[in-house]
Short mmCIF file of C-alpha atoms in Angstrom, two decimals:
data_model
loop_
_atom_site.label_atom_id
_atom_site.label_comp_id
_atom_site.label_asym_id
_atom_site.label_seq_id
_atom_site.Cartn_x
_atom_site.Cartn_y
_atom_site.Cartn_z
CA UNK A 1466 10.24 30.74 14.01
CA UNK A 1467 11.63 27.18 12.92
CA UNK A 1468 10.34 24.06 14.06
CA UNK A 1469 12.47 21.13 14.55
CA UNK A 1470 10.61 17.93 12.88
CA UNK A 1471 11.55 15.60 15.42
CA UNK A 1472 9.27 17.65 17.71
CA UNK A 1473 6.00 16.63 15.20
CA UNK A 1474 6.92 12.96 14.92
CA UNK A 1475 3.40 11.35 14.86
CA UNK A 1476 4.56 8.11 17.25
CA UNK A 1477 0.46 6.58 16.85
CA UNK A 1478 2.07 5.53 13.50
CA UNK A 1479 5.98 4.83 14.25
CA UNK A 1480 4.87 2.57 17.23
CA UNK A 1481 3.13 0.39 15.86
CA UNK A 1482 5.07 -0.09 12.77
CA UNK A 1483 7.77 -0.96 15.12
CA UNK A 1484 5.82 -3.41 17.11
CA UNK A 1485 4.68 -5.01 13.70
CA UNK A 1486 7.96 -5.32 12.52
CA UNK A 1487 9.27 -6.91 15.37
CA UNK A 1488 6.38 -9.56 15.46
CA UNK A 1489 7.38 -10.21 11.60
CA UNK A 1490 10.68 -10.86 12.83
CA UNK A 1491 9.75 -13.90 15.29
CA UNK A 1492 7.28 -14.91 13.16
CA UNK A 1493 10.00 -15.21 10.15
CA UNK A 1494 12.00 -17.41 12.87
CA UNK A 1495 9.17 -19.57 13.90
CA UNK A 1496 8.16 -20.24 10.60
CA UNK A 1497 11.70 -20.63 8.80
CA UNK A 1498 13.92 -22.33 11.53
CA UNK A 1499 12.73 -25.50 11.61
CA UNK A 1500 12.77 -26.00 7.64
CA UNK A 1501 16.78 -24.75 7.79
CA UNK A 1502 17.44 -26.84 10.82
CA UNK A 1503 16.37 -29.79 8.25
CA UNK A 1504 18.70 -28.63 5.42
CA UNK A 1505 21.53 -28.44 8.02
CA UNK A 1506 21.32 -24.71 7.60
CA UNK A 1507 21.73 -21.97 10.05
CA UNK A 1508 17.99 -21.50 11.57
CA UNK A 1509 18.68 -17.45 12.08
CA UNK A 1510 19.74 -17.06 8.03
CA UNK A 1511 16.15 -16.01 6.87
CA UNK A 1512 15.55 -13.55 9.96
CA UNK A 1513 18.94 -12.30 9.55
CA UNK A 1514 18.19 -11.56 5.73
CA UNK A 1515 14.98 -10.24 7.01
CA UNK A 1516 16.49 -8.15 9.78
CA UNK A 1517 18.84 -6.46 7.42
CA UNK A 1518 16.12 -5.31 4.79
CA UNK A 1519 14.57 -3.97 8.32
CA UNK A 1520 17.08 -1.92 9.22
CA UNK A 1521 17.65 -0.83 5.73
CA UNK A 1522 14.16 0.18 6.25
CA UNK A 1523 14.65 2.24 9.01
CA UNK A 1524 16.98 4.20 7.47
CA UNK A 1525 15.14 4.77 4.69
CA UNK A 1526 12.19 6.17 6.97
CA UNK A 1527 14.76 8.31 8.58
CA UNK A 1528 16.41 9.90 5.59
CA UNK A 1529 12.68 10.49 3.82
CA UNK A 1530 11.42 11.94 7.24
CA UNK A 1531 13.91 14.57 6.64
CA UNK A 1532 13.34 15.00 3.19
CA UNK A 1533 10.94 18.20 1.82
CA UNK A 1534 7.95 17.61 0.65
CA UNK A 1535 8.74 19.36 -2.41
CA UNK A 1536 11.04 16.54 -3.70
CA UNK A 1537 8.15 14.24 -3.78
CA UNK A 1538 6.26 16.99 -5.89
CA UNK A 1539 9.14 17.18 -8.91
CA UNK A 1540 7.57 16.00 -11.97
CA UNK A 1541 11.12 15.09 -13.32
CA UNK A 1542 12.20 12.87 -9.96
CA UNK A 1543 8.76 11.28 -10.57
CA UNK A 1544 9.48 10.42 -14.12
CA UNK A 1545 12.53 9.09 -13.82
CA UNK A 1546 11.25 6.85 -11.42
CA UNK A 1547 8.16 5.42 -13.22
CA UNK A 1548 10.87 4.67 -16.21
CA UNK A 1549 13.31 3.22 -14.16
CA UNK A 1550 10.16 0.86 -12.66
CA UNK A 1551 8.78 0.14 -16.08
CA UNK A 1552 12.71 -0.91 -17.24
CA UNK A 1553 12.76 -3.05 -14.50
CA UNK A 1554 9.36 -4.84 -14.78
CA UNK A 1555 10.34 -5.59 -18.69
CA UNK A 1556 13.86 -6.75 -17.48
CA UNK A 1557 11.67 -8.64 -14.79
CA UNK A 1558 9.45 -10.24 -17.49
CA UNK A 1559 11.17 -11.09 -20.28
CA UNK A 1560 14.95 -11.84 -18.77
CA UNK A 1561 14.55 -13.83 -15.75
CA UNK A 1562 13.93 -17.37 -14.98
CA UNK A 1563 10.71 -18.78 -13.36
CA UNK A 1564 9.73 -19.24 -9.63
CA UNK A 1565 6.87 -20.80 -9.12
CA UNK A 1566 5.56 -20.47 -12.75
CA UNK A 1567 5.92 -16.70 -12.65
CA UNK A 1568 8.54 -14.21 -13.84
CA UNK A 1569 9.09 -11.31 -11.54
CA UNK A 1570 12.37 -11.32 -9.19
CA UNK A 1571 15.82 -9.85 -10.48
CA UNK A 1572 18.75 -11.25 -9.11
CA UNK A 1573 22.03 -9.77 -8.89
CA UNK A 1574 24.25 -11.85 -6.76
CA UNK A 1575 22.88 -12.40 -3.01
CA UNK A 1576 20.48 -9.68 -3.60
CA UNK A 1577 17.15 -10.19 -5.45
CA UNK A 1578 13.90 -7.94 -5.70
CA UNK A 1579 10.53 -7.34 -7.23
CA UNK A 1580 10.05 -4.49 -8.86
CA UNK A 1581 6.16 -5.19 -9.19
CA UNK A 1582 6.25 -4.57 -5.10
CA UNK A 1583 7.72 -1.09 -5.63
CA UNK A 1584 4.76 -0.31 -8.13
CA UNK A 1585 2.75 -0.48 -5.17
CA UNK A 1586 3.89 3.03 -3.80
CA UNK A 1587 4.62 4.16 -7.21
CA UNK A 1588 0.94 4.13 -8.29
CA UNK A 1589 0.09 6.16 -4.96
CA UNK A 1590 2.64 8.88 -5.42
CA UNK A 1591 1.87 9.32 -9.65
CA UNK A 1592 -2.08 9.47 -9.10
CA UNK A 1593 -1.76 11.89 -6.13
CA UNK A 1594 0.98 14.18 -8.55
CA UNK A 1595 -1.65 13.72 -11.15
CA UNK A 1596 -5.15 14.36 -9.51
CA UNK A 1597 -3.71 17.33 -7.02
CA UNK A 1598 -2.90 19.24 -10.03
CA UNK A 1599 -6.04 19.37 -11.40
CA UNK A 1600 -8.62 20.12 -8.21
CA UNK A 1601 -9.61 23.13 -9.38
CA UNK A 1602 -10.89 21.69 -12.83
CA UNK A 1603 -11.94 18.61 -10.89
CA UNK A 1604 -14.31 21.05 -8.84
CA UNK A 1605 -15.44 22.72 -12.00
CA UNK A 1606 -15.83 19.63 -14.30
CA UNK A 1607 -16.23 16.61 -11.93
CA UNK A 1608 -15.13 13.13 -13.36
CA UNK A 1609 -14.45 14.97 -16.84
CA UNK A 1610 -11.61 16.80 -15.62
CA UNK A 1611 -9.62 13.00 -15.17
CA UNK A 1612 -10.84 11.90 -18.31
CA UNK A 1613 -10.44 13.86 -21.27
CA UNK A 1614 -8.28 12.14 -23.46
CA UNK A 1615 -9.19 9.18 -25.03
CA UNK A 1616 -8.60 5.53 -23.85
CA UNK A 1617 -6.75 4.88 -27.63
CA UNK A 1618 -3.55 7.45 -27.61
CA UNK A 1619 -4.30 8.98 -31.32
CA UNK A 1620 -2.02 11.78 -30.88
CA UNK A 1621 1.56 12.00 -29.00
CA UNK A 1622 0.29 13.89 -26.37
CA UNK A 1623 -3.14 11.62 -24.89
CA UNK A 1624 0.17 9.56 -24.01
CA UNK A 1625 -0.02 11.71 -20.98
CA UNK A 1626 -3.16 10.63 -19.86
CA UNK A 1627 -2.84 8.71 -17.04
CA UNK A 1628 -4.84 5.82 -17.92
CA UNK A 1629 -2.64 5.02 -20.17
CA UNK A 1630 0.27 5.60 -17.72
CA UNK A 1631 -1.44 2.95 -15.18
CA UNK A 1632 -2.90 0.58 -17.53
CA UNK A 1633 0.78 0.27 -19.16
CA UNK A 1634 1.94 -1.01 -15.71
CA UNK A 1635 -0.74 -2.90 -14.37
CA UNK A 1636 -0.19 -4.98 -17.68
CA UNK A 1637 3.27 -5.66 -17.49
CA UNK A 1638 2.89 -6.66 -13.87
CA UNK A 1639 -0.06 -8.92 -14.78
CA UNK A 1640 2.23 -10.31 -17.84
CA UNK A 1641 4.60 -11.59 -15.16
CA UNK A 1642 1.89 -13.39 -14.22
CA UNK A 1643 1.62 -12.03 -10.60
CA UNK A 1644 -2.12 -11.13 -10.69
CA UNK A 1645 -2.03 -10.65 -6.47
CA UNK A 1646 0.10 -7.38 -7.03
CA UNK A 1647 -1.82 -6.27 -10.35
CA UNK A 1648 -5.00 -6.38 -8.16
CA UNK A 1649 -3.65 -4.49 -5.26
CA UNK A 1650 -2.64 -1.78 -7.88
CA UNK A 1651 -5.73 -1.74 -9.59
CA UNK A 1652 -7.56 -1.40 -6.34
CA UNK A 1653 -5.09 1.28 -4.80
CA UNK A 1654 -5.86 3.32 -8.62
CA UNK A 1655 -9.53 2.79 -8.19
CA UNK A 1656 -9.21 3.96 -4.45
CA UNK A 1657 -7.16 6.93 -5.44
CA UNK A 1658 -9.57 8.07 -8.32
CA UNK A 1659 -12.33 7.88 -5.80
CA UNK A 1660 -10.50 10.21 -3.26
CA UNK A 1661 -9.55 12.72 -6.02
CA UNK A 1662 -12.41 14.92 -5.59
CA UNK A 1663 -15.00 13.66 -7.96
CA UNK A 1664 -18.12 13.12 -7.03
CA UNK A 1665 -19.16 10.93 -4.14
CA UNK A 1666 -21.79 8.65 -6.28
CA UNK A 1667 -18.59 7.27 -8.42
CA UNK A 1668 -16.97 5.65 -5.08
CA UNK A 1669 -20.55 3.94 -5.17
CA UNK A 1670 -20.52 2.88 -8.96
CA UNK A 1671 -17.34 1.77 -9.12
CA UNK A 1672 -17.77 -0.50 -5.97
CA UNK A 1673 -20.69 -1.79 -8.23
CA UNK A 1674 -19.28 -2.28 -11.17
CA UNK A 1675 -16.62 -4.20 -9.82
CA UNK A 1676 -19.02 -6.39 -7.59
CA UNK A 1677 -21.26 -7.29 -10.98
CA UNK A 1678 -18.37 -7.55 -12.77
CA UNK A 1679 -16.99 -10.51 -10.61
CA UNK A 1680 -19.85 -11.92 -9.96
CA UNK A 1681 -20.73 -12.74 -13.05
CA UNK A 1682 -17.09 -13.33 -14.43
CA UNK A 1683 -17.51 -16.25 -11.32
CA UNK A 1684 -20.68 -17.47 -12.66
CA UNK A 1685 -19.73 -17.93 -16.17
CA UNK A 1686 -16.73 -20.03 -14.18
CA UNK A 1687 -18.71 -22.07 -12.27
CA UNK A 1688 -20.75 -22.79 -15.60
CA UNK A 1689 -18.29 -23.84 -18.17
CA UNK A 1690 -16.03 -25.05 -15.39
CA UNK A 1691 -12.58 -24.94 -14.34
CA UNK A 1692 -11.14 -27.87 -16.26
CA UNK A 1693 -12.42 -25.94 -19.44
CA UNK A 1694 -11.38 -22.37 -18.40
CA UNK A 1695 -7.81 -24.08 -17.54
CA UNK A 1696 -7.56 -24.75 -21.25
CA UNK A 1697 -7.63 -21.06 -21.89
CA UNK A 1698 -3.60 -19.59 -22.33
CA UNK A 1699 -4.29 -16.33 -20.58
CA UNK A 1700 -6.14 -18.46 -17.88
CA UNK A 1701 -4.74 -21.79 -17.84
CA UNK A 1702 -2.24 -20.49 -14.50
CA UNK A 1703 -4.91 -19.29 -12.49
CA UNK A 1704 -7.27 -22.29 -13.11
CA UNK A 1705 -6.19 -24.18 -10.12
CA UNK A 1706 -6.73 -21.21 -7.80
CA UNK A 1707 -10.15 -20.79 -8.91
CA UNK A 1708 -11.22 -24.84 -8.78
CA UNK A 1709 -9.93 -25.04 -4.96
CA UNK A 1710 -11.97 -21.60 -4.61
CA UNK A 1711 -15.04 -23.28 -5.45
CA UNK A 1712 -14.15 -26.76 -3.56
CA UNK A 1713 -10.68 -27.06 -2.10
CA UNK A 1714 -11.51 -30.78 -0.42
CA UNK A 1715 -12.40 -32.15 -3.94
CA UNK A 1716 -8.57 -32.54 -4.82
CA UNK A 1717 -6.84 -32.59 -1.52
CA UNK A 1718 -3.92 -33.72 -3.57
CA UNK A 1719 -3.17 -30.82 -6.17
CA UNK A 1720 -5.17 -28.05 -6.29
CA UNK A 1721 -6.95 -27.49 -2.69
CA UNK A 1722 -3.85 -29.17 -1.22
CA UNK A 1723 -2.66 -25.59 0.35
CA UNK A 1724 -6.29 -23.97 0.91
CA UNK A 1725 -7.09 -26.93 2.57
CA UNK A 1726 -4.24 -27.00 4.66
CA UNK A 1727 -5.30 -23.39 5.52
CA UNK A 1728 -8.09 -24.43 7.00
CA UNK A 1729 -6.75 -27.39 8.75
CA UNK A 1730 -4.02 -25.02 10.33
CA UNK A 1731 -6.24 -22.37 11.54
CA UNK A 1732 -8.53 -24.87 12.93
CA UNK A 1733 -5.90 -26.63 14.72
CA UNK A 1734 -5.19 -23.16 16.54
CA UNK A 1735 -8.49 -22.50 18.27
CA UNK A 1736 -8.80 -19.76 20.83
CA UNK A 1737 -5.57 -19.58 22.47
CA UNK A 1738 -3.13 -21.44 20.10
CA UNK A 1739 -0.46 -24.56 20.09
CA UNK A 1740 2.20 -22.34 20.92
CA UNK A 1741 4.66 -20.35 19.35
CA UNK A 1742 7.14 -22.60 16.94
CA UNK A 1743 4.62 -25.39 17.47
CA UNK A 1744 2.70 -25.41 14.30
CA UNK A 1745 2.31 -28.28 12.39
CA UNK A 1746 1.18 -27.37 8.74
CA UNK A 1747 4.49 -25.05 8.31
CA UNK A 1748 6.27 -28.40 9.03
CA UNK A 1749 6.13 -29.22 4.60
CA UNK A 1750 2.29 -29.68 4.96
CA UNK A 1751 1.47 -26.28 4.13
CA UNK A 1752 3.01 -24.56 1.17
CA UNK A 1753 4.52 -21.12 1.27
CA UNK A 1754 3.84 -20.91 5.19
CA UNK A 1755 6.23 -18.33 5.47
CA UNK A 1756 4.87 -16.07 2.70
CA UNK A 1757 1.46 -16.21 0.86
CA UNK A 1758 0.42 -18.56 3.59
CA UNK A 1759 2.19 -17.21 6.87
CA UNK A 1760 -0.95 -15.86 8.62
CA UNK A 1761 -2.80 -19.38 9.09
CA UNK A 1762 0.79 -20.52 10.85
CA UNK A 1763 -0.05 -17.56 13.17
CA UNK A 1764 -3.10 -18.37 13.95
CA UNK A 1765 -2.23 -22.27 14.60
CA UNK A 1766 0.20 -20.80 16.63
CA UNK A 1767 -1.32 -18.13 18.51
CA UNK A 1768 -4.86 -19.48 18.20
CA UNK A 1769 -7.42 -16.75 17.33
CA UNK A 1770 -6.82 -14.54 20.17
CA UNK A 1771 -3.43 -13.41 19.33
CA UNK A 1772 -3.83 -13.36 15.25
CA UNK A 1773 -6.53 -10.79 15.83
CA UNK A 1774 -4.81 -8.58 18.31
CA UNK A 1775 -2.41 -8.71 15.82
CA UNK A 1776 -4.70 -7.69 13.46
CA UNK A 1777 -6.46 -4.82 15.47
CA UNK A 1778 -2.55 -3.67 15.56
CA UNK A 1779 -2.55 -3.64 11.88
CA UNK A 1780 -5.91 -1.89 11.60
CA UNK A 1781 -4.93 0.54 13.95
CA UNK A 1782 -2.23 1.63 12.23
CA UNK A 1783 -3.94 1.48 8.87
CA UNK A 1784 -6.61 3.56 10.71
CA UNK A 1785 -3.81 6.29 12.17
CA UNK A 1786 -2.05 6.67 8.51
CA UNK A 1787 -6.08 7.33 7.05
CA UNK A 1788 -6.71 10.02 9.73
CA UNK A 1789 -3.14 11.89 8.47
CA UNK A 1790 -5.02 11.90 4.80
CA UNK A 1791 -8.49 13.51 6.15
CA UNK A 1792 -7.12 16.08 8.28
CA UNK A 1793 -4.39 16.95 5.82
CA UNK A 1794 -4.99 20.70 4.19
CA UNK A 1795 -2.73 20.31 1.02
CA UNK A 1796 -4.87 17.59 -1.53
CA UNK A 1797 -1.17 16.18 -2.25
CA UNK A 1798 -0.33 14.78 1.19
CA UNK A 1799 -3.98 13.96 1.58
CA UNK A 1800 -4.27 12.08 -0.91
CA UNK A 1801 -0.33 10.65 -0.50
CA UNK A 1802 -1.21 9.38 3.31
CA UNK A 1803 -5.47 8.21 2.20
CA UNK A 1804 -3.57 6.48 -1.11
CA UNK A 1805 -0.75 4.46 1.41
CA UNK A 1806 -3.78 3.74 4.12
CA UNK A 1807 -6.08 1.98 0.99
CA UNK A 1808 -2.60 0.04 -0.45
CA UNK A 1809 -1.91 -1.36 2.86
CA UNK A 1810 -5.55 -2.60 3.72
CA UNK A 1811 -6.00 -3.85 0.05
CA UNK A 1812 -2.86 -6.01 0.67
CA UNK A 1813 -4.45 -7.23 3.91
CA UNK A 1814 -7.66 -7.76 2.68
CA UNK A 1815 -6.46 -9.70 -0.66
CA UNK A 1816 -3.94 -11.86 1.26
CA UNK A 1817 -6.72 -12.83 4.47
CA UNK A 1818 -9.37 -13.47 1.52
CA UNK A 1819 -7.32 -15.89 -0.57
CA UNK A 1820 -6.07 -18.19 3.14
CA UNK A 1821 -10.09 -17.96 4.39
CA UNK A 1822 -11.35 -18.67 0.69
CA UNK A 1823 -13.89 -15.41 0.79
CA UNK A 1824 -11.87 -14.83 -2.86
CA UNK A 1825 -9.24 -16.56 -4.82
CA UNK A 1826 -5.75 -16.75 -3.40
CA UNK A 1827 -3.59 -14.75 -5.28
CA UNK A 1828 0.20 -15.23 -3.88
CA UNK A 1829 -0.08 -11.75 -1.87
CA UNK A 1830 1.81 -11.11 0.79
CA UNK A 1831 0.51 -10.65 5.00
CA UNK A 1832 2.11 -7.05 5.48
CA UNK A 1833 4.90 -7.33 7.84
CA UNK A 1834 4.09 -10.60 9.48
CA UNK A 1835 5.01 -12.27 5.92
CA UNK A 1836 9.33 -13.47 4.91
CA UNK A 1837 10.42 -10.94 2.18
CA UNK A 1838 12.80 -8.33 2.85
CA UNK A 1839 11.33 -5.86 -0.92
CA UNK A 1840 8.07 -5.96 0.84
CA UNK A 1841 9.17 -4.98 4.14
CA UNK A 1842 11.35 -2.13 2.82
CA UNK A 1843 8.23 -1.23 0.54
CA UNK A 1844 6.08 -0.51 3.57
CA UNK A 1845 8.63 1.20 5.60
CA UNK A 1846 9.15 3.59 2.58
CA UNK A 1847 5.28 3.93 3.01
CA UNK A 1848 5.48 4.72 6.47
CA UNK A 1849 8.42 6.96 6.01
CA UNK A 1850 6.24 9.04 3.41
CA UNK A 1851 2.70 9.33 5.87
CA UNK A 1852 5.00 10.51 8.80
CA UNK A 1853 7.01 12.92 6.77
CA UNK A 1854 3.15 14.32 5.23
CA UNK A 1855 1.93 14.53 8.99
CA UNK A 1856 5.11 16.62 10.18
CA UNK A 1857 4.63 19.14 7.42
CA UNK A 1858 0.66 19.52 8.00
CA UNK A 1859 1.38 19.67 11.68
CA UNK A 1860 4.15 22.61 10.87
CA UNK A 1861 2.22 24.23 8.71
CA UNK A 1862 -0.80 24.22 11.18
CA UNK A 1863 1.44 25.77 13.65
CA UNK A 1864 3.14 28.16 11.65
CA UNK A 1865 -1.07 29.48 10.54
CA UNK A 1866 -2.29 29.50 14.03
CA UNK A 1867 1.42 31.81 15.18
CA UNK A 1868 0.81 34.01 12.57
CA UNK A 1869 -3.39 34.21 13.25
CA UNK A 1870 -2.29 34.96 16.47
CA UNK A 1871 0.50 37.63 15.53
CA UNK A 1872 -2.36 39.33 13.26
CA UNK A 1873 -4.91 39.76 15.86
CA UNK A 1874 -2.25 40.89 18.59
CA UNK A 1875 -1.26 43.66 15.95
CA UNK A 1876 -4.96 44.22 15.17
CA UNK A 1877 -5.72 44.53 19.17
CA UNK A 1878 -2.58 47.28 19.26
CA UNK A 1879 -3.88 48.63 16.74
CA UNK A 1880 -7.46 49.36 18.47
CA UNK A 1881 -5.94 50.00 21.42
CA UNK A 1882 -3.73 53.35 19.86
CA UNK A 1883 -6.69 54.84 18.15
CA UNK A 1884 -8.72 54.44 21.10
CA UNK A 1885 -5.82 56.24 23.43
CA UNK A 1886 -5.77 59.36 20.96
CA UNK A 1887 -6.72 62.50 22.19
CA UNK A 1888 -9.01 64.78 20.25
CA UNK A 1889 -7.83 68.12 20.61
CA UNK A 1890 -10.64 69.29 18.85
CA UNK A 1891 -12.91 68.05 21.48
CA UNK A 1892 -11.83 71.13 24.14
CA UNK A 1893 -12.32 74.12 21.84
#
């Protein structure tokens, strides 16, 4: 018996990636139009740039739907991979100009991209490979089982560990400086390690840990003070984010100019919103509106009503790609779908914390809603991965329960001869 995958498509997940898609679309429009219109530039160029890294993206779903599972599970497709990404973060770093006091995009001709956007689903895919080799130790040996070489490589072979794997690209991507995407990967790692099958207590000391540790890395902010931290080298580009963290009003002019202008655009929104295309902040008040910043245009737009029905969407979905991780039987695609589900609401929860001020903004992304065709095709390629994993557990539920069923029919035969046999010996 073969089953046809487009039978087992899992359309909780496809539909409302499409709908979300298709909201980023108008909301690239709204938010880039009027700025080109200005310039004496076509208004449709940036959701025509978007639209084609969309349907890029659908193909991509549609070729990795059909794809087995078992490419995703060769060690030497996986390799290449994190060397090409680790190639192109250096080339990212260390040979390419500045935007926005950061290294980071690679531009050949019309085409540019990020690579640190790609580690995103990179770091999913390596931890799962990693951890779902090793349940059976993990069972045995808990926490130990992830951490038996040492943090300092002393011989050529702790270079496997896969600390040092992670904590090689987390720095490079921090180096750029673009500490919004390290932090999404370090979050998406810790989230991962917690869902590898150690023990339930380290989910609840690592959530400590980090809570004390930025607590108190805050404090000792608030009490030498920004102006002195900014002096720092390693600290002197994230200073700014940090003082309008604190008190955005106290320098409307520089440094809680755009947090400020958050506030003022969200504000301006109220329950039921100005109207789509009639925001004011995205109008130069408000920098990166249609990026970092593109969720407060929403709301000013669509007042608080429609941002959070667009966020339940989100949620939903988020929700939908987590449930394809717990019901999953194969530890691999479990952890695959749970890893993609954590990325996606780590990105959310970074970007919406940095516009409200509940953390420090970080330049991250609104999935979907935000202008940037890398991290469009990033999440598609996400998507593409959870509804491929959901097929193949749905197949291989099916293909368990047939044969189940063919056992006990054979058993019931079975039963059903002995019990029609005649004892001869019975009439003598």
């Amino acid at each position: 018996m073969k089953i046809d995958k487009r039978h087992l498509l899992n359309y909780s997940i496809l539909v409302p990636y499409l709908i979300l898609s298709v909201i980023g679309l108008i909301v690239v429009y709204s938010t880039t139009s009027a700025t080109l219109i200005q310039y004496g530039v076509n208004p449709f160029m940036s959701v025509l740039n978007q639209g084609v890294f969309w349907l890029i993206s659908l193909f991509a779903i549609g070729f990795i739907y059909k794809l087995k599972l078992n490419f995703l599970k060769n060690s030497r497709v996986l390799t290449m991979t994190m060397m090409v990404e680790v190639v192109l973060l250096l080339i990212a770093r260390f040979f390419t100009k500045t935007v926005n006091g950061a290294h980071g995009w690679i531009v050949i001709g019309p085409i540019s991209f990020q690579p640190a956007e790609y580690l995103k689903i990179i770091i999913v895919w390596f931890l799962a490979f990693t951890f779902a080799r090793r349940q059976e130790l993990i069972s045995t040996y808990d926490y130990q089982a992830l951490t038996k070489c040492k943090w300092w490589p002393t011989k050529l072979n702790d270079l496997k560990d896969w600390r040092v794997y992670s904590l090689v690209m987390v720095l490079l991507v921090a180096a750029q400086p673009d500490l919004g995407n390290a932090a999404i990967v370090v979050l998406t790692g810790l989230i991962m390690y917690s869902i590898s099958g150690v023990g339930y207590r380290w989910f609840s000391a690592i959530l400590a840990t980090i809570t004390a540790f930025s607590t108190v890395f805050l404090g000792i902010i608030a009490i030498v003070g920004v102006d002195k931290m900014g002096k720092v080298p390693v600290f002197g580009y994230v200073a700014k984010r940090f003082s309008a963290f604190y008190n955005p009003f106290k320098d409307l002019s520089d440094s809680g100019h755009q947090l400020a202008h958050s506030y003022y655009a969200m504000s301006n929104g109220g329950w039921f919103g100005r109207g789509l295309g009639n925001s004011i902040e995205k109008g130069g008040y408000l920098p990166e509106a249609t990026t970092d910043f593109v969720f407060p245009v929403v709301m000013e737009e669509l007042g608080m009503i429609g941002a959070s029905l667009i966020l339940a969407l989100l949620f939903f979905l988020i929700l939908r790609i987590m449930h394809v991780g717990i019901k999953a039987k194969n530890p691999f695609n479990s952890m695959i779908a749970l890893g993609i589900g954590g990325m996606i609401l780590m990105q959310t929860f970074v970007n919406i914390g940095g516009i409200s001020g509940l953390i420090p903004s970080t330049g991250v992304t609104f999935p979907f809603l935000s202008q940037g065709g890398n991290s469009v095709l990033v999440l598609s390629v996400a998507v593409g991965f959870v509804l491929n994993i959901d097929a193949n557990e749905k197949r291989e539920e099916i293909y368990r329960e047939a044969e189940a069923e063919l056992r006990a029919k054979q058993r019931a035969a079975q039963i059903h001869e002995e019990d029609n046999v005649i004892d001869l010996d019975s009439f003598y």
